[in-house]
Amino acid sequence: MKKALITTAFTLLLSLSLFAQTKPKGIFLHHTKVMDALNMTPEQRTKIIEIRKATDVKVITEDASLSEAEKKKAMTAMYRKRTKEQHEVLTEEQLKKLKQMQADAKKEN
């Protein structure tokens, strides 16, 4: 009886991993693979990283004076501003290639 119970429990635990969801893959400009794929210059890479570091998410998430809705709104605005600034660093060709990479990643998810 114990063996059957242990075997059943073990089987159930193993089966849980089969139903685990994988995190969707995104295309992020600060990742080295993306920078390489876009053939970014060292100056562009530095600017992208500086833009990313300049936007501090913790300031918004740890602000106790903001409600959850206000935090969400502030985060959305911050991300949009950061994305716009990052896109301004890229050439037209790079931006076009980035948009294609993002569309391809969306199809995979």
C-alpha atoms as a printed R data frame, in Angstrom:
    type eleno elety resid chain resno      x      y       z
1   ATOM     1    CA   MET     A     1  0.000  0.000   0.000
2   ATOM     2    CA   LYS     A     2  2.822  2.407   0.881
3   ATOM     3    CA   LYS     A     3  4.612  1.701  -2.401
4   ATOM     4    CA   ALA     A     4  1.477  2.419  -4.399
5   ATOM     5    CA   LEU     A     5  0.874  5.665  -2.517
6   ATOM     6    CA   ILE     A     6  4.477  6.812  -2.919
7   ATOM     7    CA   THR     A     7  4.489  5.892  -6.609
8   ATOM     8    CA   THR     A     8  1.236  7.776  -7.189
9   ATOM     9    CA   ALA     A     9  2.498 10.858  -5.352
10  ATOM    10    CA   PHE     A    10  5.773 10.800  -7.270
11  ATOM    11    CA   THR     A    11  3.939 10.445 -10.584
12  ATOM    12    CA   LEU     A    12  1.687 13.384  -9.738
13  ATOM    13    CA   LEU     A    13  4.664 15.566  -8.868
14  ATOM    14    CA   LEU     A    14  6.377 14.722 -12.140
15  ATOM    15    CA   SER     A    15  3.232 15.379 -14.148
16  ATOM    16    CA   LEU     A    16  2.938 18.903 -12.721
17  ATOM    17    CA   SER     A    17  6.059 19.944 -14.587
18  ATOM    18    CA   LEU     A    18  4.411 18.931 -17.853
19  ATOM    19    CA   PHE     A    19  1.771 21.591 -17.359
20  ATOM    20    CA   ALA     A    20  4.161 24.357 -16.376
21  ATOM    21    CA   GLN     A    21  3.943 27.384 -18.611
22  ATOM    22    CA   THR     A    22  7.012 28.735 -20.258
23  ATOM    23    CA   LYS     A    23  7.656 32.444 -20.108
24  ATOM    24    CA   PRO     A    24  7.085 34.180 -23.444
25  ATOM    25    CA   LYS     A    25 10.264 35.296 -25.112
26  ATOM    26    CA   GLY     A    26 10.633 38.971 -25.877
27  ATOM    27    CA   ILE     A    27 13.066 41.031 -27.883
28  ATOM    28    CA   PHE     A    28 14.892 43.447 -25.615
29  ATOM    29    CA   LEU     A    29 17.321 46.024 -26.970
30  ATOM    30    CA   HIS     A    30 19.709 45.747 -24.035
31  ATOM    31    CA   HIS     A    31 20.411 42.059 -24.739
32  ATOM    32    CA   THR     A    32 23.724 41.406 -26.455
33  ATOM    33    CA   LYS     A    33 22.155 39.001 -28.985
34  ATOM    34    CA   VAL     A    34 19.747 41.691 -30.166
35  ATOM    35    CA   MET     A    35 22.504 44.296 -30.325
36  ATOM    36    CA   ASP     A    36 24.600 41.905 -32.404
37  ATOM    37    CA   ALA     A    37 21.683 41.056 -34.705
38  ATOM    38    CA   LEU     A    38 21.086 44.762 -35.332
39  ATOM    39    CA   ASN     A    39 24.811 45.411 -35.939
40  ATOM    40    CA   MET     A    40 24.790 48.227 -33.405
41  ATOM    41    CA   THR     A    41 27.854 50.419 -33.077
42  ATOM    42    CA   PRO     A    42 29.622 50.686 -29.708
43  ATOM    43    CA   GLU     A    43 28.176 54.188 -29.319
44  ATOM    44    CA   GLN     A    44 24.647 52.924 -29.916
45  ATOM    45    CA   ARG     A    45 25.154 50.097 -27.428
46  ATOM    46    CA   THR     A    46 26.346 52.546 -24.787
47  ATOM    47    CA   LYS     A    47 23.397 54.888 -25.374
48  ATOM    48    CA   ILE     A    48 20.872 52.023 -25.167
49  ATOM    49    CA   ILE     A    49 22.343 50.830 -21.877
50  ATOM    50    CA   GLU     A    50 22.437 54.387 -20.487
51  ATOM    51    CA   ILE     A    51 18.767 54.899 -21.384
52  ATOM    52    CA   ARG     A    52 17.846 51.643 -19.679
53  ATOM    53    CA   LYS     A    53 19.796 52.516 -16.527
54  ATOM    54    CA   ALA     A    54 18.278 56.016 -16.394
55  ATOM    55    CA   THR     A    55 14.761 54.621 -15.986
56  ATOM    56    CA   ASP     A    56 14.455 53.414 -12.409
57  ATOM    57    CA   VAL     A    57 11.494 51.087 -11.949
58  ATOM    58    CA   LYS     A    58 12.065 50.818  -8.195
59  ATOM    59    CA   VAL     A    59 11.247 54.500  -7.699
60  ATOM    60    CA   ILE     A    60  7.741 53.859  -8.995
61  ATOM    61    CA   THR     A    61  7.137 50.438  -7.447
62  ATOM    62    CA   GLU     A    62  8.300 51.510  -3.989
63  ATOM    63    CA   ASP     A    63  6.362 54.795  -3.945
64  ATOM    64    CA   ALA     A    64  3.781 54.251  -1.201
65  ATOM    65    CA   SER     A    65  1.858 57.398  -2.147
66  ATOM    66    CA   LEU     A    66  0.760 55.853  -5.464
67  ATOM    67    CA   SER     A    67 -2.122 53.418  -5.847
68  ATOM    68    CA   GLU     A    68 -1.642 50.263  -7.911
69  ATOM    69    CA   ALA     A    69 -3.474 51.859 -10.841
70  ATOM    70    CA   GLU     A    70 -1.273 54.954 -10.651
71  ATOM    71    CA   LYS     A    71  1.848 52.795 -10.475
72  ATOM    72    CA   LYS     A    72  0.734 50.861 -13.533
73  ATOM    73    CA   LYS     A    73  0.037 54.087 -15.414
74  ATOM    74    CA   ALA     A    74  3.423 55.552 -14.420
75  ATOM    75    CA   MET     A    75  5.246 52.356 -15.435
76  ATOM    76    CA   THR     A    76  3.501 52.311 -18.814
77  ATOM    77    CA   ALA     A    77  4.444 55.938 -19.437
78  ATOM    78    CA   MET     A    78  8.040 55.275 -18.390
79  ATOM    79    CA   TYR     A    79  8.352 52.226 -20.658
80  ATOM    80    CA   ARG     A    80  6.877 54.109 -23.624
81  ATOM    81    CA   LYS     A    81  9.278 57.015 -23.092
82  ATOM    82    CA   ARG     A    82 12.236 54.641 -22.780
83  ATOM    83    CA   THR     A    83 11.239 52.742 -25.917
84  ATOM    84    CA   LYS     A    84 10.891 55.999 -27.863
85  ATOM    85    CA   GLU     A    85 14.329 57.166 -26.698
86  ATOM    86    CA   GLN     A    86 15.893 53.819 -27.599
87  ATOM    87    CA   HIS     A    87 14.302 53.821 -31.043
88  ATOM    88    CA   GLU     A    88 15.732 57.295 -31.689
89  ATOM    89    CA   VAL     A    89 19.233 55.815 -31.266
90  ATOM    90    CA   LEU     A    90 18.645 53.266 -34.043
91  ATOM    91    CA   THR     A    91 18.921 53.812 -37.781
92  ATOM    92    CA   GLU     A    92 15.889 53.226 -40.015
93  ATOM    93    CA   GLU     A    93 17.273 49.836 -41.107
94  ATOM    94    CA   GLN     A    94 17.904 48.758 -37.522
95  ATOM    95    CA   LEU     A    95 14.461 49.874 -36.429
96  ATOM    96    CA   LYS     A    96 12.845 47.983 -39.297
97  ATOM    97    CA   LYS     A    97 14.809 44.840 -38.410
98  ATOM    98    CA   LEU     A    98 13.902 45.223 -34.717
99  ATOM    99    CA   LYS     A    99 10.192 45.502 -35.557
100 ATOM   100    CA   GLN     A   100 10.484 42.338 -37.670
101 ATOM   101    CA   MET     A   101 12.254 40.488 -34.839
102 ATOM   102    CA   GLN     A   102  9.516 41.567 -32.418
103 ATOM   103    CA   ALA     A   103  6.788 40.430 -34.820
104 ATOM   104    CA   ASP     A   104  8.493 37.056 -35.245
105 ATOM   105    CA   ALA     A   105  8.806 36.644 -31.470
106 ATOM   106    CA   LYS     A   106  5.125 37.490 -31.062
107 ATOM   107    CA   LYS     A   107  4.182 34.764 -33.554
108 ATOM   108    CA   GLU     A   108  6.242 32.198 -31.606
109 ATOM   109    CA   ASN     A   109  4.445 33.022 -28.361
